[in-house]
Amino acid sequence: MNLETALKEAMTVDGAIGVAVVDYESGMSLGTLGGGQGLDLDIAAAGNTEVVRAKARTLATLQMNDTVEDILITLGQQYHLIRPMTSSSGSLFLYLALDRSRGNLALARHALKRIEAELEV
């Protein structure tokens, strides 16, 4: 699946507000879809890059031989899901913002896992 198809697929998740594929080495988005007023995906991508980096540093400091499957940030009105891409040959992650009143967290996690597995960047 290419980047454009992956972004469109992620936006079909119930409650999806916006999605991005982000390089956590640079903090730059490779692609975004959705967002809008109240959710600037480029700013969110840069901020979430720090979250991914911090978790990677913590795992290294703790000498944990493990990987991050996903990171969940729960807001009052939204869920923010971050899924590092293990199948890519770079330092990428998928970022999906969901409307909490319309989204199903379990289904969203399942969808991101599938998209991550099929995405070729």
XYZ file of N, CA and C in Angstrom:
363
model
N 0.860 -1.163 0.000
C 0.000 0.000 0.000
C 0.909 1.229 0.000
N 0.567 2.223 -0.827
C 1.377 3.435 -0.853
C 0.913 4.423 0.216
N 1.651 5.510 0.363
C 1.391 6.484 1.423
C 0.005 7.103 1.313
N -0.375 7.522 0.129
C -1.684 8.158 -0.065
C -2.823 7.208 0.296
N -2.719 5.972 -0.136
C -3.747 4.971 0.180
C -3.810 4.712 1.679
N -2.654 4.644 2.324
C -2.612 4.402 3.773
C -3.286 5.535 4.538
N -3.025 6.776 4.129
C -3.649 7.920 4.798
C -5.165 7.887 4.616
N -5.617 7.593 3.414
C -7.061 7.514 3.147
C -7.702 6.380 3.948
N -7.012 5.256 4.022
C -7.511 4.108 4.779
C -7.659 4.459 6.261
N -6.667 5.146 6.812
C -6.720 5.537 8.221
C -7.877 6.497 8.492
N -8.187 7.355 7.532
C -9.273 8.314 7.724
C -10.648 7.654 7.671
N -10.724 6.379 7.263
C -12.006 5.672 7.267
C -12.335 5.103 8.654
N -11.371 5.147 9.567
C -11.604 4.680 10.933
C -12.652 5.592 11.572
N -13.657 5.000 12.207
C -14.699 5.796 12.861
C -14.094 6.814 13.817
N -14.497 8.066 13.648
C -14.039 9.134 14.525
C -12.726 9.773 14.122
N -12.108 9.318 13.023
C -10.813 9.869 12.608
C -10.922 11.367 12.332
N -10.001 12.120 12.906
C -9.930 13.564 12.695
C -8.777 13.896 11.760
N -7.670 13.217 11.939
C -6.497 13.463 11.117
C -5.483 12.354 11.287
N -4.632 12.210 10.274
C -3.614 11.167 10.276
C -2.345 11.722 9.638
N -1.212 11.208 10.097
C 0.069 11.599 9.516
C 1.034 10.428 9.567
N 1.951 10.414 8.617
C 3.108 9.525 8.676
C 4.287 10.453 8.907
N 5.038 10.161 9.969
C 6.052 11.095 10.449
C 7.410 10.409 10.572
N 8.459 11.134 10.205
C 9.829 10.687 10.418
C 10.273 11.238 11.767
N 10.524 10.354 12.750
C 10.848 10.859 14.084
C 12.300 11.276 14.232
N 13.128 11.066 13.226
C 14.485 11.614 13.280
C 14.452 13.105 12.961
N 13.637 13.485 11.978
C 13.568 14.891 11.579
C 12.372 15.627 12.169
N 11.319 14.883 12.553
C 10.094 15.503 13.040
C 9.175 15.976 11.928
N 9.523 15.663 10.705
C 8.750 16.118 9.543
C 7.725 15.062 9.117
N 6.587 15.563 8.650
C 5.541 14.679 8.122
C 5.872 14.302 6.691
N 5.726 13.017 6.374
C 5.862 12.581 4.985
C 4.541 12.756 4.261
N 3.455 12.726 5.022
C 2.129 12.920 4.454
C 1.114 13.102 5.563
N 0.082 13.889 5.284
C -0.990 14.118 6.249
C -2.323 14.127 5.517
N -3.375 13.874 6.272
C -4.736 13.958 5.741
C -5.652 14.299 6.907
N -6.571 15.211 6.675
C -7.493 15.619 7.723
C -6.927 16.775 8.517
N -7.248 16.791 9.791
C -6.809 17.892 10.647
C -7.786 19.046 10.544
N -7.275 20.259 10.523
C -8.128 21.436 10.422
C -8.065 22.262 11.680
N -9.087 23.063 11.881
C -9.119 23.949 13.033
C -9.015 23.140 14.328
N -8.068 23.495 15.150
C -7.883 22.784 16.406
C -6.926 21.617 16.321
N -6.518 21.223 15.127
C -5.549 20.133 14.978
C -4.656 20.411 13.774
N -3.536 21.057 14.023
C -2.515 21.288 13.000
C -1.628 20.052 12.990
N -1.754 19.249 11.956
C -1.050 17.963 11.923
C 0.460 18.117 11.873
N 0.969 19.181 11.268
C 2.417 19.364 11.235
C 2.965 19.681 12.626
N 2.253 20.510 13.385
C 2.670 20.805 14.762
C 2.533 19.556 15.629
N 1.425 18.822 15.457
C 1.224 17.580 16.220
C 2.313 16.564 15.888
N 2.689 16.466 14.622
C 3.737 15.527 14.221
C 5.054 15.859 14.903
N 5.411 17.130 14.913
C 6.664 17.548 15.555
C 6.613 17.269 17.057
N 5.491 17.579 17.701
C 5.363 17.336 19.139
C 5.393 15.865 19.488
N 4.719 15.052 18.689
C 4.689 13.614 18.954
C 6.022 12.949 18.657
N 6.837 13.584 17.831
C 8.195 13.103 17.609
C 8.957 13.078 18.929
N 8.754 14.110 19.740
C 9.414 14.163 21.050
C 8.925 13.047 21.968
N 7.641 12.711 21.869
C 7.085 11.617 22.671
C 7.759 10.294 22.285
N 7.874 10.038 20.985
C 8.486 8.794 20.508
C 9.959 8.737 20.911
N 10.665 9.842 20.737
C 12.082 9.881 21.122
C 12.258 9.633 22.621
N 11.403 10.267 23.433
C 11.505 10.110 24.885
C 11.278 8.653 25.294
N 10.315 8.000 24.679
C 10.045 6.597 25.020
C 11.203 5.709 24.599
N 11.784 5.979 23.435
C 12.935 5.199 22.977
C 14.121 5.381 23.931
N 14.353 6.620 24.385
C 15.435 6.873 25.353
C 15.179 6.146 26.668
N 13.931 6.147 27.110
C 13.582 5.488 28.366
C 13.820 3.982 28.273
N 13.398 3.382 27.177
C 13.636 1.940 27.003
C 15.124 1.634 27.004
N 15.908 2.480 26.339
C 17.356 2.272 26.289
C 17.974 2.427 27.677
N 17.550 3.442 28.424
C 18.070 3.676 29.764
C 17.744 2.515 30.691
N 16.549 1.975 30.551
C 16.132 0.842 31.376
C 16.706 -0.476 30.873
N 17.404 -0.423 29.742
C 17.982 -1.600 29.100
C 16.938 -2.677 28.850
N 15.769 -2.208 28.422
C 14.685 -3.132 28.100
C 14.835 -3.586 26.654
N 14.889 -4.850 26.461
C 14.992 -5.413 25.118
C 13.580 -5.611 24.578
N 12.933 -4.497 24.238
C 11.545 -4.540 23.801
C 11.298 -3.386 22.839
N 10.155 -3.415 22.185
C 9.793 -2.351 21.260
C 8.436 -1.776 21.646
N 8.194 -0.559 21.209
C 6.919 0.101 21.457
C 5.940 -0.332 20.376
N 4.817 -0.897 20.780
C 3.773 -1.273 19.828
C 2.949 -0.048 19.450
N 2.451 0.656 20.452
C 1.790 1.930 20.202
C 1.784 2.754 21.480
N 1.536 4.037 21.305
C 1.461 4.980 22.414
C 0.094 5.640 22.324
N -0.608 5.708 23.448
C -1.928 6.316 23.497
C -1.886 7.559 24.372
N -2.378 8.653 23.828
C -2.550 9.877 24.596
C -4.045 10.145 24.635
N -4.595 10.168 25.838
C -6.028 10.355 26.013
C -6.297 11.781 26.451
N -7.053 12.500 25.649
C -7.481 13.856 25.982
C -8.955 13.815 26.364
N -9.473 14.909 26.808
C -10.881 14.964 27.179
C -11.814 14.650 26.033
N -11.464 15.113 24.823
C -12.348 14.925 23.677
C -11.732 14.106 22.553
N -10.466 13.717 22.710
C -9.787 13.010 21.626
C -8.884 11.901 22.152
N -8.633 10.932 21.278
C -7.563 9.958 21.465
C -6.502 10.273 20.423
N -5.248 10.181 20.820
C -4.150 10.318 19.880
C -3.346 9.029 19.939
N -3.280 8.324 18.817
C -2.555 7.054 18.718
C -1.274 7.253 17.924
N -0.196 6.732 18.446
C 1.100 6.780 17.776
C 1.561 5.340 17.614
N 1.862 4.954 16.388
C 2.318 3.578 16.131
C 3.638 3.613 15.360
N 4.764 3.330 16.047
C 6.041 3.230 15.338
C 5.968 2.127 14.288
N 6.568 2.398 13.146
C 6.500 1.445 12.033
C 7.717 0.535 12.057
N 7.507 -0.688 12.478
C 8.603 -1.650 12.546
C 8.898 -2.263 11.192
N 7.927 -2.236 10.295
C 8.134 -2.859 8.990
C 8.837 -1.933 8.010
N 8.993 -0.662 8.352
C 9.656 0.275 7.443
C 11.159 0.235 7.678
N 11.879 0.721 6.697
C 13.339 0.718 6.823
C 13.831 2.068 7.325
N 13.020 2.774 8.037
C 13.423 4.082 8.548
C 12.910 4.289 9.947
N 12.811 5.546 10.289
C 12.374 5.923 11.626
C 11.024 6.618 11.521
N 10.005 5.851 11.151
C 8.692 6.420 10.891
C 7.674 5.966 11.927
N 6.646 6.812 12.104
C 5.503 6.387 12.900
C 4.221 6.905 12.284
N 3.154 6.166 12.534
C 1.805 6.582 12.148
C 1.192 7.319 13.323
N 0.510 8.402 13.031
C -0.160 9.192 14.060
C -1.610 9.364 13.642
N -2.529 8.993 14.522
C -3.959 9.096 14.234
C -4.654 9.786 15.394
N -5.402 10.836 15.078
C -6.212 11.532 16.075
C -7.665 11.147 15.861
N -8.340 10.788 16.955
C -9.732 10.348 16.905
C -10.610 11.220 17.793
N -11.828 11.454 17.333
C -12.845 12.069 18.178
C -13.264 11.003 19.183
N -13.099 11.296 20.449
C -13.342 10.294 21.492
C -14.800 9.843 21.552
N -15.739 10.728 21.203
C -17.154 10.360 21.288
C -17.587 9.457 20.136
N -16.828 9.452 19.039
C -17.213 8.648 17.873
C -16.258 7.500 17.581
N -15.073 7.551 18.167
C -14.061 6.554 17.852
C -14.129 5.331 18.746
N -13.644 4.235 18.220
C -13.515 2.996 18.971
C -12.023 2.696 19.043
N -11.468 2.825 20.223
C -10.029 2.704 20.391
C -9.488 1.351 19.951
N -10.169 0.280 20.296
C -9.700 -1.063 19.913
C -9.688 -1.236 18.399
N -10.742 -0.784 17.735
C -10.787 -0.886 16.275
C -9.740 -0.005 15.614
N -9.508 1.171 16.181
C -8.507 2.082 15.634
C -7.105 1.475 15.751
N -6.801 0.868 16.887
C -5.505 0.217 17.068
C -5.330 -0.926 16.064
N -6.383 -1.709 15.886
C -6.332 -2.817 14.927
C -6.100 -2.287 13.508
N -6.809 -1.228 13.130
C -6.666 -0.650 11.792
C -5.248 -0.122 11.575
N -4.691 0.581 12.553
C -3.322 1.097 12.406
C -2.306 -0.027 12.286
N -2.509 -1.092 13.017
C -1.604 -2.246 12.931
C -1.623 -2.825 11.513
N -2.832 -2.958 10.964
C -2.959 -3.494 9.597
C -2.330 -2.552 8.573
N -2.616 -1.264 8.693
C -2.069 -0.279 7.756
C -0.548 -0.265 7.834
N -0.030 -0.279 9.053
C 1.432 -0.283 9.241
C 2.071 -1.483 8.577
N 1.437 -2.634 8.670
C 1.979 -3.855 8.078
C 1.972 -3.817 6.556
N 0.994 -3.114 5.983
C 0.861 -3.092 4.518
C 1.505 -1.900 3.846
N 1.860 -0.875 4.618
C 2.406 0.350 4.052
C 3.845 0.174 3.600
N 4.116 0.602 2.383
C 5.485 0.586 1.840
C 5.891 2.010 1.530
N 6.913 2.478 2.268
C 7.378 3.854 2.083
C 8.761 3.831 1.488
